[in-house]
């Protein structure tokens, strides 16, 4: 009897703690979404605004890198970002924006300096008048983009950016996995800063977690959010996070963004999805690898949820990495290209050599067209 009493209170305390923990995880599951691996809630989004001594710059389409010598630094993750500058007292707001096409047109205010892909601003601002700065992508008769993934953040990324520019691309869609090495994500940012064309990146599994590291926060700060959307020419580009399984598939930022865009679906328009992991691994259907070794989304509910979203938006082309090879295929009726041999490994796809994809769109053309070129310059 005495023994039973001694254990009654610890048991009750353990029960209460257990109920709280279960409730907390359950709440997170429904509110934020769970990510696996590693087991964690959806990472928090980072703010897109920076504050100087007397001023504030709020970005729409650019991530805030930090402040250096009084200059707030941003990195654009869409081709046409906007900035709202406000202040508490009369001052000169100094900020810079990287990853801007060299021919981008300034709307509102001119930059004081342009070097490579960076625009620098020093704008007189007063409390009664906020300023709006917008960068417009150069008008093209034909827009061209390139796509490639799985380069890591070292010299292979530099080669990919150079090759894309040489092939006439206006920008590179990076299909994820920049962080293969300890400094990968930071070295990737250095390569992106040296490039001659902008790069917009989707997050790969290695950018989400790498062993005990959680580079996702650095990815979000350096390259932008895990899910984003922009239009250019007549094409809608949808960047979706498939770096780690999401439970439920509709949870987290991805589900929120897809729901917000839901009404913009237009079957006449051209839509491109760029996301790291494919819905299925074409090598399994081809009999090249056994099903248990596939490199695709594993969670069937997530495959179905994404498939429904792709169908709803009338997606014309899905671009994936993750598989370190080059495969053009069709998944559930949607043309899909896996261009994931950015490390230039021995190519196992039918091309026999690593490929880079090029997409073209012109107003008077036949809509979105695409083809591949060898990643290595002939
Ligand atoms: Fe990957």
GROMACS .gro file of C-alpha atoms and ligand atoms in nm:
model
  379
    1UNK     CA    1   0.000   0.000   0.000
    2UNK     CA    2   0.273   0.246   0.103
    3UNK     CA    3   0.476   0.150  -0.200
    4UNK     CA    4   0.178   0.223  -0.432
    5UNK     CA    5   0.134   0.570  -0.286
    6UNK     CA    6   0.499   0.656  -0.330
    7UNK     CA    7   0.467   0.593  -0.705
    8UNK     CA    8   0.128   0.756  -0.751
    9UNK     CA    9   0.256   1.117  -0.777
   10UNK     CA   10   0.549   1.052  -1.011
   11UNK     CA   11   0.314   0.853  -1.232
   12UNK     CA   12   0.066   1.141  -1.242
   13UNK     CA   13   0.338   1.394  -1.320
   14UNK     CA   14   0.468   1.168  -1.599
   15UNK     CA   15   0.115   1.133  -1.735
   16UNK     CA   16   0.059   1.512  -1.740
   17UNK     CA   17   0.399   1.570  -1.909
   18UNK     CA   18   0.316   1.298  -2.161
   19UNK     CA   19  -0.022   1.456  -2.239
   20UNK     CA   20   0.139   1.801  -2.285
   21UNK     CA   21   0.411   1.658  -2.512
   22UNK     CA   22   0.158   1.466  -2.723
   23UNK     CA   23  -0.065   1.772  -2.748
   24UNK     CA   24   0.228   1.994  -2.842
   25UNK     CA   25   0.347   1.757  -3.117
   26UNK     CA   26  -0.012   1.713  -3.236
   27UNK     CA   27  -0.065   2.089  -3.250
   28UNK     CA   28   0.261   2.130  -3.444
   29UNK     CA   29   0.155   1.856  -3.684
   30UNK     CA   30  -0.163   2.036  -3.781
   31UNK     CA   31  -0.041   2.395  -3.761
   32UNK     CA   32   0.313   2.372  -3.901
   33UNK     CA   33   0.351   2.030  -4.065
   34UNK     CA   34   0.616   1.779  -3.965
   35UNK     CA   35   0.930   1.720  -4.171
   36UNK     CA   36   1.115   1.392  -4.196
   37UNK     CA   37   1.411   1.336  -4.198
   38UNK     CA   38   1.518   1.469  -3.954
   39UNK     CA   39   1.203   1.466  -3.740
   40UNK     CA   40   1.124   1.835  -3.695
   41UNK     CA   41   0.851   2.089  -3.746
   42UNK     CA   42   0.842   2.305  -4.054
   43UNK     CA   43   1.133   2.554  -4.024
   44UNK     CA   44   1.028   2.913  -3.960
   45UNK     CA   45   1.045   3.156  -4.252
   46UNK     CA   46   1.296   3.441  -4.218
   47UNK     CA   47   1.197   3.810  -4.235
   48UNK     CA   48   1.241   3.987  -4.568
   49UNK     CA   49   1.325   4.321  -4.410
   50UNK     CA   50   1.631   4.489  -4.263
   51UNK     CA   51   1.675   4.791  -4.038
   52UNK     CA   52   1.953   5.048  -4.058
   53UNK     CA   53   2.024   5.315  -3.798
   54UNK     CA   54   1.727   5.534  -3.896
   55UNK     CA   55   1.562   5.351  -4.179
   56UNK     CA   56   1.395   5.027  -4.274
   57UNK     CA   57   1.389   4.840  -4.605
   58UNK     CA   58   1.113   4.590  -4.665
   59UNK     CA   59   1.164   4.353  -4.955
   60UNK     CA   60   0.916   4.168  -5.170
   61UNK     CA   61   1.113   3.899  -5.354
   62UNK     CA   62   1.453   3.934  -5.184
   63UNK     CA   63   1.606   3.784  -4.873
   64UNK     CA   64   1.789   3.996  -4.613
   65UNK     CA   65   2.154   3.889  -4.586
   66UNK     CA   66   2.263   4.131  -4.314
   67UNK     CA   67   2.426   4.469  -4.275
   68UNK     CA   68   2.779   4.572  -4.368
   69UNK     CA   69   2.924   4.920  -4.304
   70UNK     CA   70   2.576   5.070  -4.272
   71UNK     CA   71   2.458   4.910  -4.598
   72UNK     CA   72   2.168   4.662  -4.578
   73UNK     CA   73   2.228   4.371  -4.814
   74UNK     CA   74   1.962   4.175  -4.999
   75UNK     CA   75   1.964   3.883  -5.246
   76UNK     CA   76   1.680   3.861  -5.498
   77UNK     CA   77   1.505   3.525  -5.529
   78UNK     CA   78   1.270   3.643  -5.807
   79UNK     CA   79   1.361   3.835  -6.126
   80UNK     CA   80   1.157   4.146  -6.035
   81UNK     CA   81   1.188   4.228  -5.664
   82UNK     CA   82   1.042   4.539  -5.498
   83UNK     CA   83   1.161   4.738  -5.197
   84UNK     CA   84   0.980   4.979  -4.967
   85UNK     CA   85   1.210   5.222  -4.787
   86UNK     CA   86   1.086   5.410  -4.478
   87UNK     CA   87   1.260   5.606  -4.203
   88UNK     CA   88   1.209   5.766  -3.862
   89UNK     CA   89   1.406   6.084  -3.947
   90UNK     CA   90   1.563   6.238  -4.258
   91UNK     CA   91   1.850   6.016  -4.367
   92UNK     CA   92   2.018   5.843  -4.661
   93UNK     CA   93   1.906   5.483  -4.686
   94UNK     CA   94   2.188   5.263  -4.808
   95UNK     CA   95   2.114   4.914  -4.933
   96UNK     CA   96   2.229   4.675  -5.202
   97UNK     CA   97   2.053   4.398  -5.395
   98UNK     CA   98   2.236   4.100  -5.542
   99UNK     CA   99   2.127   3.842  -5.802
  100UNK     CA  100   1.984   4.108  -6.034
  101UNK     CA  101   2.014   4.061  -6.411
  102UNK     CA  102   2.281   4.304  -6.542
  103UNK     CA  103   2.030   4.453  -6.789
  104UNK     CA  104   1.744   4.486  -6.538
  105UNK     CA  105   1.562   4.816  -6.562
  106UNK     CA  106   1.520   5.034  -6.255
  107UNK     CA  107   1.174   5.165  -6.186
  108UNK     CA  108   1.136   5.453  -5.940
  109UNK     CA  109   1.492   5.529  -5.834
  110UNK     CA  110   1.831   5.478  -5.994
  111UNK     CA  111   2.106   5.285  -5.822
  112UNK     CA  112   2.424   5.471  -5.739
  113UNK     CA  113   2.641   5.183  -5.851
  114UNK     CA  114   2.612   4.858  -6.043
  115UNK     CA  115   2.874   4.588  -6.028
  116UNK     CA  116   2.817   4.244  -6.169
  117UNK     CA  117   2.475   4.132  -6.043
  118UNK     CA  118   2.463   4.383  -5.755
  119UNK     CA  119   2.280   4.717  -5.749
  120UNK     CA  120   2.368   4.964  -5.475
  121UNK     CA  121   2.135   5.236  -5.359
  122UNK     CA  122   2.189   5.550  -5.150
  123UNK     CA  123   1.849   5.717  -5.135
  124UNK     CA  124   1.758   6.035  -4.944
  125UNK     CA  125   1.443   5.956  -4.751
  126UNK     CA  126   1.221   6.150  -4.511
  127UNK     CA  127   0.961   6.026  -4.258
  128UNK     CA  128   0.665   6.165  -4.451
  129UNK     CA  129   0.756   5.989  -4.775
  130UNK     CA  130   0.824   5.618  -4.818
  131UNK     CA  131   1.007   5.519  -5.135
  132UNK     CA  132   0.930   5.228  -5.363
  133UNK     CA  133   1.211   5.072  -5.567
  134UNK     CA  134   1.130   4.810  -5.827
  135UNK     CA  135   1.359   4.622  -6.063
  136UNK     CA  136   1.214   4.505  -6.394
  137UNK     CA  137   1.360   4.219  -6.590
  138UNK     CA  138   1.486   4.329  -6.934
  139UNK     CA  139   1.221   4.289  -7.206
  140UNK     CA  140   1.302   4.003  -7.442
  141UNK     CA  141   1.159   3.883  -7.769
  142UNK     CA  142   1.251   3.540  -7.644
  143UNK     CA  143   1.316   3.450  -7.281
  144UNK     CA  144   1.553   3.164  -7.214
  145UNK     CA  145   1.623   2.989  -6.885
  146UNK     CA  146   1.849   2.699  -6.790
  147UNK     CA  147   1.793   2.427  -6.528
  148UNK     CA  148   2.034   2.196  -6.349
  149UNK     CA  149   2.065   2.048  -6.000
  150UNK     CA  150   2.299   1.871  -5.765
  151UNK     CA  151   2.612   2.074  -5.838
  152UNK     CA  152   2.713   2.122  -5.475
  153UNK     CA  153   2.852   2.464  -5.392
  154UNK     CA  154   3.202   2.429  -5.534
  155UNK     CA  155   3.356   2.474  -5.879
  156UNK     CA  156   3.086   2.264  -6.052
  157UNK     CA  157   2.831   2.532  -5.964
  158UNK     CA  158   3.053   2.799  -6.121
  159UNK     CA  159   3.084   2.584  -6.436
  160UNK     CA  160   2.704   2.538  -6.453
  161UNK     CA  161   2.638   2.912  -6.423
  162UNK     CA  162   2.897   2.988  -6.690
  163UNK     CA  163   2.762   2.721  -6.926
  164UNK     CA  164   2.403   2.846  -6.879
  165UNK     CA  165   2.512   3.203  -6.962
  166UNK     CA  166   2.715   3.085  -7.265
  167UNK     CA  167   2.405   2.904  -7.393
  168UNK     CA  168   2.215   3.233  -7.383
  169UNK     CA  169   2.008   3.171  -7.068
  170UNK     CA  170   1.880   3.475  -6.878
  171UNK     CA  171   1.890   3.284  -6.549
  172UNK     CA  172   1.954   2.941  -6.399
  173UNK     CA  173   1.694   2.746  -6.204
  174UNK     CA  174   1.902   2.548  -5.957
  175UNK     CA  175   1.726   2.224  -5.871
  176UNK     CA  176   1.874   2.179  -5.523
  177UNK     CA  177   2.165   2.026  -5.332
  178UNK     CA  178   2.425   2.299  -5.294
  179UNK     CA  179   2.553   2.180  -4.958
  180UNK     CA  180   2.763   1.866  -5.013
  181UNK     CA  181   3.064   1.997  -4.820
  182UNK     CA  182   3.106   2.169  -4.484
  183UNK     CA  183   3.114   2.516  -4.642
  184UNK     CA  184   2.905   2.419  -4.946
  185UNK     CA  185   2.613   2.656  -4.894
  186UNK     CA  186   2.843   2.953  -4.827
  187UNK     CA  187   3.069   2.872  -5.122
  188UNK     CA  188   2.756   2.845  -5.336
  189UNK     CA  189   2.663   3.200  -5.234
  190UNK     CA  190   3.011   3.316  -5.341
  191UNK     CA  191   2.971   3.148  -5.682
  192UNK     CA  192   2.624   3.302  -5.724
  193UNK     CA  193   2.769   3.645  -5.642
  194UNK     CA  194   3.042   3.606  -5.909
  195UNK     CA  195   2.806   3.477  -6.180
  196UNK     CA  196   2.701   3.673  -6.488
  197UNK     CA  197   2.335   3.563  -6.469
  198UNK     CA  198   2.101   3.527  -6.168
  199UNK     CA  199   2.022   3.193  -6.008
  200UNK     CA  200   1.697   3.096  -5.834
  201UNK     CA  201   1.730   2.783  -5.621
  202UNK     CA  202   1.491   2.522  -5.489
  203UNK     CA  203   1.599   2.349  -5.170
  204UNK     CA  204   1.753   2.000  -5.183
  205UNK     CA  205   1.766   1.740  -4.909
  206UNK     CA  206   2.135   1.820  -4.848
  207UNK     CA  207   2.043   2.188  -4.807
  208UNK     CA  208   1.777   2.092  -4.550
  209UNK     CA  209   1.992   1.875  -4.328
  210UNK     CA  210   2.334   1.717  -4.352
  211UNK     CA  211   2.412   1.474  -4.071
  212UNK     CA  212   2.385   1.682  -3.754
  213UNK     CA  213   2.390   2.011  -3.945
  214UNK     CA  214   2.073   2.202  -4.029
  215UNK     CA  215   2.178   2.423  -4.323
  216UNK     CA  216   1.812   2.506  -4.398
  217UNK     CA  217   1.840   2.833  -4.206
  218UNK     CA  218   2.148   2.936  -4.405
  219UNK     CA  219   1.977   2.829  -4.729
  220UNK     CA  220   1.676   3.049  -4.648
  221UNK     CA  221   1.894   3.345  -4.553
  222UNK     CA  222   2.131   3.317  -4.852
  223UNK     CA  223   1.899   3.197  -5.131
  224UNK     CA  224   1.544   3.273  -5.019
  225UNK     CA  225   1.236   3.087  -4.903
  226UNK     CA  226   1.180   2.715  -4.954
  227UNK     CA  227   0.869   2.787  -5.160
  228UNK     CA  228   0.824   3.079  -5.398
  229UNK     CA  229   0.652   3.189  -5.715
  230UNK     CA  230   0.716   3.435  -5.995
  231UNK     CA  231   0.605   3.502  -6.350
  232UNK     CA  232   0.830   3.612  -6.633
  233UNK     CA  233   0.733   3.659  -6.994
  234UNK     CA  234   0.428   3.436  -7.016
  235UNK     CA  235   0.552   3.165  -6.782
  236UNK     CA  236   0.461   3.102  -6.418
  237UNK     CA  237   0.747   2.948  -6.220
  238UNK     CA  238   0.655   2.757  -5.904
  239UNK     CA  239   0.935   2.661  -5.666
  240UNK     CA  240   0.827   2.387  -5.424
  241UNK     CA  241   1.010   2.239  -5.126
  242UNK     CA  242   1.040   1.859  -5.151
  243UNK     CA  243   1.368   1.845  -4.956
  244UNK     CA  244   1.220   1.628  -4.680
  245UNK     CA  245   0.887   1.445  -4.649
  246UNK     CA  246   0.603   1.669  -4.527
  247UNK     CA  247   0.328   1.535  -4.297
  248UNK     CA  248   0.055   1.608  -4.378
  249UNK     CA  249   0.142   1.676  -4.743
  250UNK     CA  250  -0.076   1.989  -4.738
  251UNK     CA  251   0.094   2.123  -4.421
  252UNK     CA  252   0.356   2.392  -4.380
  253UNK     CA  253   0.458   2.676  -4.611
  254UNK     CA  254   0.423   2.472  -4.931
  255UNK     CA  255   0.058   2.392  -4.869
  256UNK     CA  256  -0.008   2.754  -4.770
  257UNK     CA  257   0.150   2.890  -5.088
  258UNK     CA  258  -0.029   2.641  -5.314
  259UNK     CA  259  -0.363   2.731  -5.151
  260UNK     CA  260  -0.292   3.104  -5.199
  261UNK     CA  261  -0.215   3.047  -5.569
  262UNK     CA  262  -0.503   2.804  -5.624
  263UNK     CA  263  -0.730   3.060  -5.793
  264UNK     CA  264  -0.456   3.175  -6.031
  265UNK     CA  265  -0.467   2.846  -6.218
  266UNK     CA  266  -0.514   2.907  -6.588
  267UNK     CA  267  -0.496   2.611  -6.827
  268UNK     CA  268  -0.399   2.848  -7.113
  269UNK     CA  269  -0.089   2.975  -6.931
  270UNK     CA  270   0.252   2.803  -6.925
  271UNK     CA  271   0.353   2.670  -6.584
  272UNK     CA  272   0.691   2.532  -6.479
  273UNK     CA  273   0.744   2.360  -6.143
  274UNK     CA  274   1.099   2.332  -6.014
  275UNK     CA  275   1.147   2.110  -5.712
  276UNK     CA  276   1.424   1.879  -5.594
  277UNK     CA  277   1.267   1.533  -5.574
  278UNK     CA  278   1.066   1.370  -5.855
  279UNK     CA  279   0.731   1.199  -5.806
  280UNK     CA  280   0.889   0.871  -5.923
  281UNK     CA  281   1.232   0.742  -6.019
  282UNK     CA  282   1.236   0.662  -6.395
  283UNK     CA  283   1.520   0.416  -6.342
  284UNK     CA  284   1.282   0.179  -6.161
  285UNK     CA  285   1.038   0.164  -6.457
  286UNK     CA  286   1.333   0.114  -6.693
  287UNK     CA  287   1.454  -0.174  -6.478
  288UNK     CA  288   1.790  -0.004  -6.411
  289UNK     CA  289   1.756  -0.016  -6.031
  290UNK     CA  290   1.532  -0.213  -5.790
  291UNK     CA  291   1.228  -0.031  -5.648
  292UNK     CA  292   1.374  -0.024  -5.296
  293UNK     CA  293   1.669   0.187  -5.418
  294UNK     CA  294   1.460   0.461  -5.580
  295UNK     CA  295   1.538   0.830  -5.535
  296UNK     CA  296   1.196   0.991  -5.536
  297UNK     CA  297   0.928   1.111  -5.297
  298UNK     CA  298   0.851   0.821  -5.064
  299UNK     CA  299   0.529   0.927  -4.904
  300UNK     CA  300   0.240   0.824  -5.133
  301UNK     CA  301   0.006   1.086  -4.985
  302UNK     CA  302   0.257   1.356  -5.077
  303UNK     CA  303   0.298   1.223  -5.433
  304UNK     CA  304  -0.081   1.234  -5.476
  305UNK     CA  305  -0.114   1.581  -5.323
  306UNK     CA  306   0.157   1.724  -5.550
  307UNK     CA  307   0.011   1.545  -5.851
  308UNK     CA  308  -0.328   1.705  -5.781
  309UNK     CA  309  -0.163   2.049  -5.755
  310UNK     CA  310   0.030   1.997  -6.082
  311UNK     CA  311  -0.292   1.893  -6.257
  312UNK     CA  312  -0.488   2.183  -6.111
  313UNK     CA  313  -0.236   2.443  -6.233
  314UNK     CA  314  -0.201   2.269  -6.570
  315UNK     CA  315   0.175   2.237  -6.525
  316UNK     CA  316   0.354   2.205  -6.860
  317UNK     CA  317   0.698   2.104  -6.736
  318UNK     CA  318   0.834   1.967  -6.408
  319UNK     CA  319   1.206   2.007  -6.338
  320UNK     CA  320   1.379   1.785  -6.082
  321UNK     CA  321   1.723   1.699  -5.954
  322UNK     CA  322   1.815   1.452  -5.677
  323UNK     CA  323   1.893   1.169  -5.922
  324UNK     CA  324   2.249   1.231  -6.039
  325UNK     CA  325   2.170   1.165  -6.402
  326UNK     CA  326   1.974   1.312  -6.695
  327UNK     CA  327   1.633   1.168  -6.785
  328UNK     CA  328   1.351   1.313  -6.993
  329UNK     CA  329   1.026   1.139  -6.909
  330UNK     CA  330   0.655   1.184  -6.848
  331UNK     CA  331   0.503   1.141  -6.504
  332UNK     CA  332   0.126   1.107  -6.482
  333UNK     CA  333   0.102   1.273  -6.823
  334UNK     CA  334   0.324   1.573  -6.739
  335UNK     CA  335   0.660   1.618  -6.918
  336UNK     CA  336   0.929   1.587  -6.654
  337UNK     CA  337   1.302   1.640  -6.683
  338UNK     CA  338   1.550   1.519  -6.425
  339UNK     CA  339   1.870   1.712  -6.480
  340UNK     CA  340   2.065   1.619  -6.170
  341UNK     CA  341   2.413   1.545  -6.296
  342UNK     CA  342   2.557   1.882  -6.193
  343UNK     CA  343   2.859   1.710  -6.039
  344UNK     CA  344   2.938   1.569  -6.385
  345UNK     CA  345   2.951   1.209  -6.264
  346UNK     CA  346   2.958   0.918  -6.504
  347UNK     CA  347   2.621   0.958  -6.678
  348UNK     CA  348   2.381   0.665  -6.642
  349UNK     CA  349   2.095   0.822  -6.842
  350UNK     CA  350   2.032   0.754  -7.213
  351UNK     CA  351   2.229   1.063  -7.324
  352UNK     CA  352   2.555   0.908  -7.202
  353UNK     CA  353   2.671   1.253  -7.088
  354UNK     CA  354   2.551   1.511  -6.830
  355UNK     CA  355   2.285   1.746  -6.967
  356UNK     CA  356   2.162   2.097  -6.889
  357UNK     CA  357   1.804   2.191  -6.982
  358UNK     CA  358   1.712   2.509  -7.169
  359UNK     CA  359   1.359   2.650  -7.174
  360UNK     CA  360   1.238   2.914  -7.422
  361UNK     CA  361   0.931   3.129  -7.431
  362UNK     CA  362   0.830   3.407  -7.670
  363UNK     CA  363   0.503   3.600  -7.702
  364UNK     CA  364   0.454   3.515  -8.069
  365UNK     CA  365   0.600   3.165  -8.049
  366UNK     CA  366   0.441   2.831  -7.973
  367UNK     CA  367   0.444   2.878  -7.599
  368UNK     CA  368   0.695   2.708  -7.375
  369UNK     CA  369   0.957   2.498  -7.555
  370UNK     CA  370   1.255   2.314  -7.412
  371UNK     CA  371   1.554   2.110  -7.513
  372UNK     CA  372   1.877   1.989  -7.358
  373UNK     CA  373   2.242   2.055  -7.433
  374UNK     CA  374   2.556   1.880  -7.309
  375UNK     CA  375   2.663   2.029  -6.977
  376UNK     CA  376   3.023   2.013  -7.091
  377UNK     CA  377   3.100   2.263  -7.363
  378UNK     CA  378   3.191   2.072  -7.680
  379LIG    FE1  379   1.926   1.522  -5.330
   0.00000   0.00000   0.00000
